[in-house]
Coordinates of C-alpha atoms in Angstrom, one line a residue:
X1 CA 25.8 139.6 77.2
X2 CA 29.5 139.0 77.6
X3 CA 30.8 141.1 74.8
X4 CA 30.2 144.3 72.8
X5 CA 30.4 144.4 69.0
X6 CA 32.3 147.1 67.0
X7 CA 31.8 147.5 63.3
X8 CA 34.7 149.0 61.4
X9 CA 35.8 148.8 57.8
X10 CA 32.9 146.4 57.1
X11 CA 34.2 143.8 59.6
X12 CA 32.9 142.9 63.1
X13 CA 35.1 142.1 66.0
X14 CA 34.2 141.2 69.6
X15 CA 35.4 143.5 72.4
X16 CA 35.2 142.1 76.0
X17 CA 33.0 144.3 78.1
X18 CA 35.7 144.4 80.7
X19 CA 38.0 146.3 78.2
X20 CA 35.3 148.9 77.5
X21 CA 34.3 150.3 80.9
X22 CA 33.3 153.6 79.5
X23 CA 30.8 152.0 77.1
X24 CA 29.3 150.0 80.0
X25 CA 29.1 153.1 82.2
X26 CA 27.4 155.2 79.6
X27 CA 24.8 152.5 79.0
X28 CA 24.1 152.1 82.7
X29 CA 23.7 155.9 83.1
X30 CA 21.3 156.0 80.3
X31 CA 19.3 153.1 81.8
X32 CA 19.2 154.8 85.2
X33 CA 18.0 158.1 83.7
X34 CA 15.2 156.3 81.7
X35 CA 14.1 154.3 84.7
X36 CA 14.1 157.4 87.0
X37 CA 12.1 159.4 84.5
X38 CA 9.5 156.7 84.0
X39 CA 9.4 155.8 87.7
X40 CA 8.8 159.5 88.6
X41 CA 6.0 159.8 86.1
X42 CA 4.3 156.7 87.5
X43 CA 4.7 157.9 91.0
X44 CA 2.9 161.1 90.2
X45 CA -0.5 161.8 88.6
X46 CA 0.1 159.2 85.9
X47 CA 0.2 156.5 88.7
X48 CA -3.3 157.5 89.9
X49 CA -4.6 157.2 86.4
X50 CA -3.0 153.8 85.9
X51 CA -4.6 152.6 89.1
X52 CA -8.0 153.6 87.8
X53 CA -7.4 152.0 84.4
X54 CA -5.6 148.8 85.4
X55 CA -6.5 148.3 89.1
X56 CA -4.1 147.2 91.8
X57 CA -1.0 145.2 90.9
X58 CA 0.0 147.4 88.0
X59 CA 3.0 148.7 90.0
X60 CA 4.7 145.2 90.0
X61 CA 4.1 144.9 86.3
X62 CA 5.6 148.3 85.7
X63 CA 8.6 147.5 87.9
X64 CA 9.2 144.3 85.9
X65 CA 8.9 146.2 82.7
X66 CA 11.4 148.8 83.8
X67 CA 13.8 146.1 84.9
X68 CA 13.5 144.4 81.5
X69 CA 14.1 147.8 79.7
X70 CA 17.2 148.5 81.9
X71 CA 18.7 145.1 81.1
X72 CA 18.1 145.6 77.4
X73 CA 19.9 149.0 77.5
X74 CA 22.9 147.8 79.6
X75 CA 23.2 144.4 77.9
X76 CA 22.8 142.5 81.1
X77 CA 21.2 139.4 79.5
X78 CA 22.4 136.2 78.1
X79 CA 22.0 134.3 74.8
X80 CA 23.2 130.8 74.0
X81 CA 25.4 129.8 71.0
X82 CA 22.2 129.5 68.8
X83 CA 21.2 133.1 69.7
X84 CA 18.4 132.1 72.1
X85 CA 17.3 135.0 74.3
X86 CA 15.1 133.5 77.0
X87 CA 14.0 136.7 78.6
X88 CA 13.1 138.4 75.3
X89 CA 11.2 135.3 74.2
X90 CA 9.2 135.1 77.4
X91 CA 8.5 138.7 78.0
X92 CA 8.0 139.9 74.4
X93 CA 7.6 137.3 71.7
X94 CA 5.4 134.8 73.6
X95 CA 3.4 137.7 75.1
X96 CA 2.7 138.9 71.6
X97 CA 1.6 135.5 70.4
X98 CA -0.4 134.5 73.4
X99 CA -3.6 136.6 72.6
X100 CA -3.6 135.1 69.1
X101 CA -3.5 131.6 70.6
X102 CA -5.9 132.1 73.5
X103 CA -8.5 134.6 72.1
X104 CA -8.4 134.3 68.3
X105 CA -7.7 130.6 67.6
X106 CA -8.8 129.5 71.1
X107 CA -6.2 126.7 71.0
X108 CA -7.2 123.6 72.9
X109 CA -4.1 121.6 74.0
X110 CA -4.3 117.9 74.7
X111 CA -1.7 115.4 75.9
X112 CA 0.9 117.9 77.0
X113 CA 1.8 115.4 79.8
X114 CA 3.4 113.3 77.0
X115 CA 6.2 115.8 76.8
X116 CA 8.9 114.8 79.4
X117 CA 9.6 117.2 82.2
X118 CA 13.3 117.2 81.5
X119 CA 15.8 115.9 79.0
X120 CA 15.7 116.1 75.2
X121 CA 12.6 115.3 73.2
X122 CA 11.7 115.6 69.6
X123 CA 8.2 116.9 68.7
X124 CA 7.1 116.0 65.1
X125 CA 4.0 117.8 63.8
X126 CA 1.9 118.1 60.7
X127 CA 2.4 121.4 58.8
X128 CA -0.4 123.4 57.1
X129 CA -2.1 126.7 56.7
X130 CA -0.2 128.6 53.9
X131 CA 1.5 130.8 56.6
X132 CA 3.3 128.7 59.3
X133 CA 1.2 130.0 62.2
X134 CA 0.9 126.4 63.4
X135 CA 4.6 126.3 64.4
X136 CA 4.2 129.5 66.5
X137 CA 1.0 128.3 68.2
X138 CA 2.8 125.0 69.1
X139 CA 5.6 127.0 70.6
X140 CA 3.0 128.9 72.8
X141 CA 1.2 125.6 73.7
X142 CA 4.4 123.9 74.9
X143 CA 5.5 126.8 77.0
X144 CA 2.2 127.8 78.5
X145 CA 0.7 124.4 79.1
X146 CA 3.6 122.3 80.2
X147 CA 4.1 122.3 84.0
X148 CA 7.8 123.1 83.6
X149 CA 7.2 125.9 81.1
X150 CA 9.6 124.3 78.6
X151 CA 10.7 126.2 75.4
X152 CA 10.2 124.7 72.0
X153 CA 13.3 125.1 69.8
X154 CA 12.1 124.8 66.2
X155 CA 14.0 123.6 63.2
X156 CA 13.1 126.0 60.4
X157 CA 13.6 126.2 56.7
X158 CA 16.4 128.2 55.0
X159 CA 13.9 130.9 53.9
X160 CA 13.3 131.9 57.5
X161 CA 16.9 132.8 58.0
X162 CA 17.2 135.0 54.9
X163 CA 14.2 137.2 55.6
X164 CA 14.9 140.5 57.2
X165 CA 13.6 140.9 60.8
X166 CA 12.2 137.4 60.7
X167 CA 15.7 136.0 60.8
X168 CA 16.6 137.9 63.9
X169 CA 13.4 137.1 65.7
X170 CA 13.8 133.4 64.9
X171 CA 17.3 133.4 66.3
X172 CA 16.2 135.2 69.5
X173 CA 13.4 132.8 70.0
X174 CA 15.9 129.9 69.9
X175 CA 15.2 128.4 66.5
X176 CA 17.8 127.2 64.1
X177 CA 18.3 125.8 60.6
X178 CA 16.7 122.4 59.9
X179 CA 19.8 120.3 59.8
X180 CA 20.8 117.1 61.5
X181 CA 23.8 118.6 63.2
X182 CA 21.9 121.4 65.0
X183 CA 19.0 119.1 65.8
X184 CA 21.3 116.5 67.5
X185 CA 23.2 119.3 69.4
X186 CA 20.0 120.7 70.8
X187 CA 18.6 117.2 71.7
X188 CA 21.8 116.2 73.4
X189 CA 21.6 119.4 75.5
X190 CA 18.2 118.3 76.7
X191 CA 16.1 120.7 74.7
X192 CA 12.6 120.3 73.4
X193 CA 13.1 120.4 69.6
X194 CA 10.2 120.8 67.1
X195 CA 10.3 119.7 63.5
X196 CA 7.6 119.9 60.7
X197 CA 8.9 117.3 58.1
X198 CA 6.4 118.2 55.4
X199 CA 8.0 121.6 55.0
X200 CA 6.7 123.8 52.3
X201 CA 4.9 120.8 50.7
X202 CA 2.7 120.8 53.8
X203 CA 1.9 124.5 54.3
X204 CA 1.7 125.1 50.6
X205 CA -0.7 122.3 49.6
X206 CA -4.1 123.2 48.1
X207 CA -7.1 123.3 50.3
X208 CA -8.6 120.2 48.5
X209 CA -5.8 118.2 50.1
X210 CA -6.3 119.5 53.6
X211 CA -5.3 117.1 56.5
X212 CA -3.6 114.7 54.1
X213 CA 0.0 114.4 55.1
X214 CA 2.7 115.0 52.5
X215 CA 6.0 113.1 52.4
X216 CA 8.1 113.2 55.5
X217 CA 11.4 113.4 53.6
X218 CA 14.2 111.0 54.4
X219 CA 13.7 110.7 58.1
X220 CA 16.6 112.9 59.2
X221 CA 14.7 113.9 62.3
X222 CA 14.5 110.2 63.3
X223 CA 18.2 109.7 62.8
X224 CA 18.9 112.7 65.1
X225 CA 16.6 111.3 67.8
X226 CA 18.3 107.9 67.6
X227 CA 21.8 109.3 67.9
X228 CA 20.7 111.4 70.9
X229 CA 18.6 108.6 72.4
X230 CA 15.6 110.8 73.0
X231 CA 11.8 110.1 72.6
X232 CA 9.8 111.3 69.6
X233 CA 6.4 112.8 70.4
X234 CA 3.9 113.0 67.5
X235 CA 1.9 116.2 67.4
X236 CA -1.4 116.6 65.5
X237 CA -2.8 120.1 64.7
X238 CA -6.3 120.7 63.6
X239 CA -7.7 124.1 62.6
X240 CA -4.6 125.6 60.9
X241 CA -5.7 124.2 57.4
X242 CA -8.7 126.6 57.3
X243 CA -7.0 129.8 58.4
X244 CA -5.9 130.6 54.8
X245 CA -7.7 128.2 52.4
X246 CA -5.3 128.0 49.4
X247 CA -7.4 127.7 46.3
X248 CA -4.6 128.7 43.8
X249 CA -0.9 129.4 43.4
X250 CA 0.7 132.1 41.3
X251 CA 3.7 130.0 40.3
X252 CA 5.2 132.4 37.8
X253 CA 5.2 135.2 40.4
X254 CA 6.6 132.8 43.0
X255 CA 9.5 131.9 40.8
X256 CA 10.3 135.6 40.1
X257 CA 10.2 136.4 43.8
X258 CA 12.2 133.2 44.8
X259 CA 9.3 132.0 47.0
X260 CA 8.0 128.4 47.2
X261 CA 4.5 129.7 46.3
X262 CA 2.3 132.8 46.2
X263 CA -1.1 131.8 47.4
X264 CA -4.6 132.7 46.2
X265 CA -7.2 132.4 48.9
X266 CA -10.9 133.4 49.1
X267 CA -9.8 136.8 50.6
X268 CA -6.2 137.3 49.1
X269 CA -5.3 139.2 47.0
X270 CA -8.9 140.3 46.4
X271 CA -9.3 142.3 49.7
X272 CA -5.8 143.7 49.7
X273 CA -4.2 143.9 53.2
X274 CA -7.4 142.6 54.8
X275 CA -6.9 139.4 52.9
X276 CA -3.8 138.7 55.0
X277 CA -5.9 138.4 58.1
X278 CA -6.3 134.7 59.0
X279 CA -9.8 133.3 59.5
X280 CA -10.6 132.8 63.2
X281 CA -10.8 129.0 63.2
X282 CA -10.9 126.9 66.4
X283 CA -7.7 124.9 66.9
X284 CA -6.8 121.7 68.7
X285 CA -3.1 120.6 69.3
X286 CA -2.7 117.1 70.5
X287 CA 0.6 115.6 71.7
X288 CA 0.6 111.8 71.3
X289 CA 2.4 109.1 73.3
X290 CA 6.2 109.2 73.0
X291 CA 8.0 106.8 70.7
X292 CA 11.1 105.7 72.7
X293 CA 14.5 105.4 71.0
X294 CA 16.8 104.8 73.9
X295 CA 16.6 101.0 73.5
X296 CA 18.5 101.3 70.2
X297 CA 22.3 101.8 70.0
X298 CA 23.5 105.1 68.4
X299 CA 24.7 103.3 65.3
X300 CA 21.0 102.4 64.6
X301 CA 20.7 105.9 63.1
X302 CA 22.7 104.5 60.1
X303 CA 20.2 101.7 59.5
X304 CA 18.0 103.1 56.6
X305 CA 15.3 100.5 57.1
X306 CA 14.9 101.2 60.9
X307 CA 14.9 105.0 60.2
X308 CA 12.2 104.5 57.5
X309 CA 10.0 102.3 59.8
X310 CA 10.2 104.8 62.7
X311 CA 9.5 107.7 60.3
X312 CA 6.5 105.8 58.9
X313 CA 5.2 105.0 62.4
X314 CA 5.3 108.6 63.5
X315 CA 3.6 109.7 60.3
X316 CA 0.8 107.2 60.5
X317 CA 0.3 108.1 64.2
X318 CA -0.1 111.8 63.3
X319 CA -2.4 111.0 60.3
X320 CA -4.6 108.7 62.4
X321 CA -4.9 111.3 65.1
X322 CA -5.9 114.0 62.6
X323 CA -8.7 111.8 61.3
X324 CA -9.9 111.2 64.9
X325 CA -9.8 114.9 65.8
X326 CA -11.7 115.8 62.6
X327 CA -14.5 113.3 63.4
X328 CA -14.8 114.8 66.9
X329 CA -14.8 118.4 65.6
X330 CA -18.3 119.9 65.5
X331 CA -17.4 123.1 63.8
X332 CA -14.5 124.8 62.0
X333 CA -15.1 128.1 63.9
X334 CA -16.8 127.1 67.2

């Protein structure tokens, strides 16, 4: 972090850290005291207990954890202009999502080699499941299975950035509003950008229409890729449709709450909080062959027919792959 923030009279202003040495010193002193206290506890009887419980090697993990905690307290970490906090994403957010991907949904990842090792790339995926867990699982898949451990920067709906807590976590994870300007800026910087063009029409569709792609909008994502000259990688996700089978929609309540829909599933709201637990379906995420765009001039993004054709090509590729994966699937849960 390069600046501290001070709130006064309802306004925020940025204070360079260099002009607030006492603030920095107090934070460092606090971090040192916390690290010494925890380190001393681990070096004593607690350390012996930890060795019995976790085996050898726990010391390195504990040291890394203390280092992370110290940097959080002192502010010795960096975020980019979109708010992306790489360390927090890797150490906390992805670590929290990883058991869900590996143990609960048992996500099988195919075709990750189709994501370039460097440079900008746009990943376009189908959207489903009532709750957008598919986007989070795709983020884990890209980072954990790509040899360069690349980060997926998602283009999210407006609703994400007005929800308390969710808004802050999304920014920290590097995601931004689904608009052409942000998409192009990230692509030109060489980032892996993810978009789910079906939006709420995809995740909020009834279970009877599962794996049938909805409209892909006006192809704004294709225009951004054309302007940046980056490849488009189609992504097909099977398994998310059955996590929360949507059999009804409380439209009146949704309008009152300002939500796109309020789902009715076989377990929600009948089982109360337990109904919010997703079904443990078996997932497959397949990344298809890239669709190149670097052969087109930047002004091609203003050609509506070309944009429509490329959008339709990507959509048809995803739909065809979904059908192929469904034929190969032996069970929804195993």
